[in-house]
Amino acid sequence: MQLTGNLLIGQQSVHGSNGSIKAVNASTGAAIEPAFGGATLADLDRACALAWSAFDVYRETAPEARAKFLEAIAQNILDIGDDLIERCMQESGLPRPRLEGERGRTVGQLRMFADVVRNGDYLGVRIDPAQPERKPMPRVDLRLRYIGLGPVAVFGASNFPLAFSVAGGDTASALAAGCPVIVKAHSAHPGTAELVGRAVQKAVKDCGMPEGTFSLLFDSGRDIGQGLVKDNRIKAAGFTGSRGGGTALMKLAAARTEPIPVYAEMSSINPVLLFPNALKNRGEAIGKAFVQSLVLGAGQFCTNPGLVLAVDGPDLDAFIAAASAALKETGAQTMLTPGIHKTYEGAVEKAASHADVTTAARGLEAKSGHQGQSALFVTTADAFRKNHELQEEIFGASSLIVRCPDLASMRELIESLEGQLTAALHIDEADYAEARSFLPALERRTGRILVNGFGTGVEVGHAMVHGGPYPSTADGRSTSVGSLAIDRFLRPVSYQDLPEALLPDAIKNDNPLSLNRRIDGKLQLAS
Ligand code: NAP
């Protein structure tokens, strides 16, 4: 499929005239054709105007029509075929099997949200029927449903060029909620963004959705991304990336005349806790499995295990020895962008030269310029407590093991951690009592607690939480993965004493959408 380098503004395809960006081959650093024209502020205004005018129509589309639209996007992505995988491999440096899997996840997410829309539970219908005879005051008729927040700005992730980019989790959940979406393409994969953008644009047309339901903009600087978040027609933003980028957008959103939520997924080091019995009985096996998780995707996962806490002693020495031996065998891998590679190398260098940190092992040396060499460091609980910088995320295959004097000090360290996406406990049955005592602190600090595994490999389902207290995300009350992600883009509206003729279908008496509803506080399942 021929790339145009064009902006997709509603059904238009126009070349942006505000500078240009080119993709970079992640392996070689060479620029790849074509040039993508940057959007002007006039392009931004047009996309926002279209999105705003689409909102009231799009959010009232029938559930079946909206579900079919999401399914059409999924099918159109599959129909791009191998061109999508080839282009994405060049731009991201990620290998084919990973990207084929990620495409499957992207399509699966869209289909999952189609089912969510058909099911209708997300509308959260509640009806408190009028009680005109109630004494001393009659009761009004009150009905509640959720509606979409409004047009949503989506900033795709560099590390998930399909599953968290143009038609990824943020876009799918916002569209499912009834919100038009404007995507600010990530500069690391503009070709991938155009291919997927055109798949969405085609689905909008084929499914008869309003034109402004979707637009895709390229930004040659920061004005368009920032302008999107500042535009008063945008009512929420979804973001995955750096802490600096996410907090910059949060500040802009908070400074608006009408502040809006920014759902930013930023930085997390995902502590792994090794409990004494598990460490003693299985330390070597855990060490090998830990390294497999650490180096997966060159360590470029938000759930990468960047911190290990354990009680010091011979069992921890054995774990470190096994992990070091495994790590020394791991090849360096191409990182997503030359910039991300440079940041990684700088952070590893800084850790290696830290006075309180020793290097346990390095992976095999890089064979080319943009490959990240994995790294394993060790420090003490005292040093970790005193040096806050040791808590900073190193985006890549690097982790820090902390030798704790005892379990009490390990628990204290948990209390000092920033908000995290995940925490992994390695326990045997004899560790249960100690592990239980850690749970309250872990619940306060993380979005997902898991046992005898690692946080990498996020299941897309109904019970998944991929979120957590700041700075892992901007708002720990939500998730960006799984069906609950739709809640981020909804808000409740109550209808008091509206005549039946004016009520939306979701809350009409005869329940034409066959929804499960809470009547007078009691859940009534649709027959
Ligand atoms: P990024 O620099 O934060 O960029 C993410 C997106 O936000 C891009 O579209 C970027 O635009 C835009 N952006 C960044 N700062 C902005 C600002 N101040 N104003 C407006 N827009 C802004 O993230 P990245 O390029 O994907 O990766 C860089 C670093 O982010 C990594 O080294 C890593 O530390 C972190 N990261 C973390 C995760 C995670 O899941 N925890 C995932 C990915 C990256 P451009 O495309 O124009 O740059």
XYZ file of C-alpha atoms in Angstrom, residues 182-365:
184
model
C -8.221 12.826 17.075
C -4.876 11.013 17.120
C -1.571 12.878 17.329
C 0.649 10.363 15.529
C 3.836 9.312 17.299
C 6.844 10.558 15.338
C 8.536 7.164 15.775
C 6.078 5.348 13.468
C 4.312 7.749 11.101
C 3.976 5.210 8.268
C 2.356 2.662 10.564
C 0.123 5.487 11.807
C -1.001 6.409 8.285
C -1.774 2.797 7.320
C -3.883 2.226 10.427
C -5.394 5.721 10.165
C -6.641 4.968 6.700
C -8.178 1.720 7.966
C -10.153 3.743 10.536
C -11.041 6.470 8.025
C -12.435 3.855 5.618
C -14.496 2.240 8.381
C -15.988 5.647 9.250
C -17.138 6.054 5.647
C -18.284 2.473 5.044
C -20.263 2.388 8.301
C -21.907 5.772 7.728
C -20.421 7.370 10.845
C -20.196 11.179 10.960
C -17.122 12.478 9.188
C -15.428 13.952 12.262
C -15.508 10.657 14.180
C -11.799 10.247 13.459
C -8.805 12.351 12.368
C -5.066 11.741 12.348
C -2.548 14.578 12.632
C 1.239 14.645 12.286
C 3.132 17.206 14.316
C 6.511 18.557 13.214
C 6.994 20.210 16.625
C 4.933 20.383 19.816
C 2.243 22.901 18.795
C -0.296 20.444 17.454
C -0.102 17.961 20.338
C -0.254 20.745 22.887
C -2.879 22.637 20.876
C -5.085 19.555 20.894
C -5.013 19.301 24.678
C -5.711 23.042 24.969
C -8.596 23.123 22.473
C -11.908 23.600 24.272
C -13.650 21.087 21.988
C -11.385 18.307 23.289
C -12.780 16.820 26.511
C -10.143 14.205 27.490
C -6.772 12.856 26.435
C -5.135 9.434 26.447
C -1.333 9.239 26.507
C 1.408 6.625 26.904
C 5.022 7.738 27.070
C 7.507 9.581 29.221
C 6.869 11.146 32.593
C 8.019 14.503 31.197
C 5.619 14.350 28.248
C 2.699 13.107 30.331
C 3.086 15.695 33.083
C 3.484 18.495 30.490
C 0.127 17.539 29.000
C -1.462 17.174 32.464
C -0.375 20.728 33.310
C -1.781 22.125 30.065
C -5.076 20.323 30.651
C -5.325 21.568 34.233
C -4.621 25.167 33.176
C -7.530 25.301 30.705
C -10.593 27.418 31.476
C -12.366 24.065 31.502
C -9.803 21.556 32.827
C -10.036 18.067 31.357
C -8.732 14.636 32.415
C -5.482 13.404 30.876
C -5.147 9.645 31.220
C -1.380 9.400 31.011
C 0.504 6.145 31.487
C 4.073 7.153 32.304
C 6.678 5.485 34.450
C 6.835 2.418 36.648
C 9.629 0.135 37.870
C 7.338 -2.750 38.855
C 8.901 -4.199 42.023
C 9.527 -7.930 42.227
C 9.517 -9.244 45.810
C 11.366 -12.474 46.525
C 10.179 -14.070 49.769
C 12.565 -16.261 51.796
C 11.093 -19.720 51.159
C 10.581 -19.195 47.446
C 14.084 -17.754 47.189
C 15.569 -20.712 49.043
C 13.614 -23.401 47.159
C 13.494 -21.927 43.654
C 15.950 -19.016 43.529
C 17.776 -20.244 40.468
C 14.617 -20.905 38.438
C 13.144 -17.542 39.433
C 16.416 -15.860 38.415
C 16.232 -17.345 34.917
C 12.537 -16.493 34.492
C 13.187 -12.963 35.746
C 15.810 -12.396 33.029
C 13.425 -13.677 30.347
C 10.860 -11.106 31.443
C 13.492 -8.356 31.784
C 14.845 -8.639 28.239
C 11.504 -9.220 26.508
C 11.064 -6.612 23.746
C 14.442 -5.077 24.664
C 12.895 -4.277 28.047
C 10.677 -1.621 26.473
C 7.548 -2.489 28.401
C 5.870 -0.306 30.989
C 5.579 -3.468 33.116
C 9.271 -4.337 32.836
C 10.651 -5.672 36.186
C 13.032 -2.804 36.999
C 13.395 -3.492 40.734
C 13.956 -6.648 42.808
C 13.703 -6.650 46.611
C 14.894 -9.570 48.750
C 16.485 -10.359 52.079
C 20.275 -10.485 51.832
C 22.086 -13.802 52.257
C 23.328 -16.883 50.379
C 19.919 -17.549 48.783
C 19.879 -14.075 47.270
C 23.497 -14.583 46.153
C 22.371 -17.741 44.339
C 19.514 -15.835 42.671
C 21.899 -13.078 41.556
C 24.364 -15.644 40.229
C 21.662 -17.432 38.211
C 20.188 -14.185 36.873
C 23.651 -12.854 36.002
C 24.579 -16.032 34.150
C 21.350 -15.887 32.157
C 21.705 -12.158 31.452
C 25.270 -12.522 30.171
C 23.889 -14.776 27.416
C 21.229 -12.315 26.248
C 21.888 -10.533 22.988
C 21.589 -6.770 22.630
C 18.367 -5.774 20.847
C 17.416 -2.906 18.568
C 15.563 -0.250 20.512
C 12.504 1.645 19.292
C 14.225 4.876 18.317
C 17.774 6.218 18.358
C 16.551 8.709 20.997
C 15.202 6.006 23.302
C 18.448 4.049 22.817
C 20.531 7.095 23.727
C 18.431 7.748 26.838
C 18.793 4.106 27.858
C 22.565 4.081 27.424
C 22.856 7.312 29.415
C 20.735 5.963 32.281
C 22.658 2.660 32.421
C 25.942 4.541 32.413
C 24.706 6.685 35.279
C 23.625 3.643 37.308
C 26.924 1.850 36.628
C 28.940 4.795 37.903
C 26.763 5.411 40.981
C 28.869 5.169 44.132
C 26.331 2.915 45.882
C 25.608 0.587 42.967
C 27.580 -2.385 41.672
C 27.153 -4.005 38.280
C 26.214 -7.684 38.623
C 26.151 -8.441 34.901
C 25.813 -7.010 31.401
C 24.296 -8.775 28.406
C 26.190 -9.374 25.177
C 27.593 -6.255 23.576
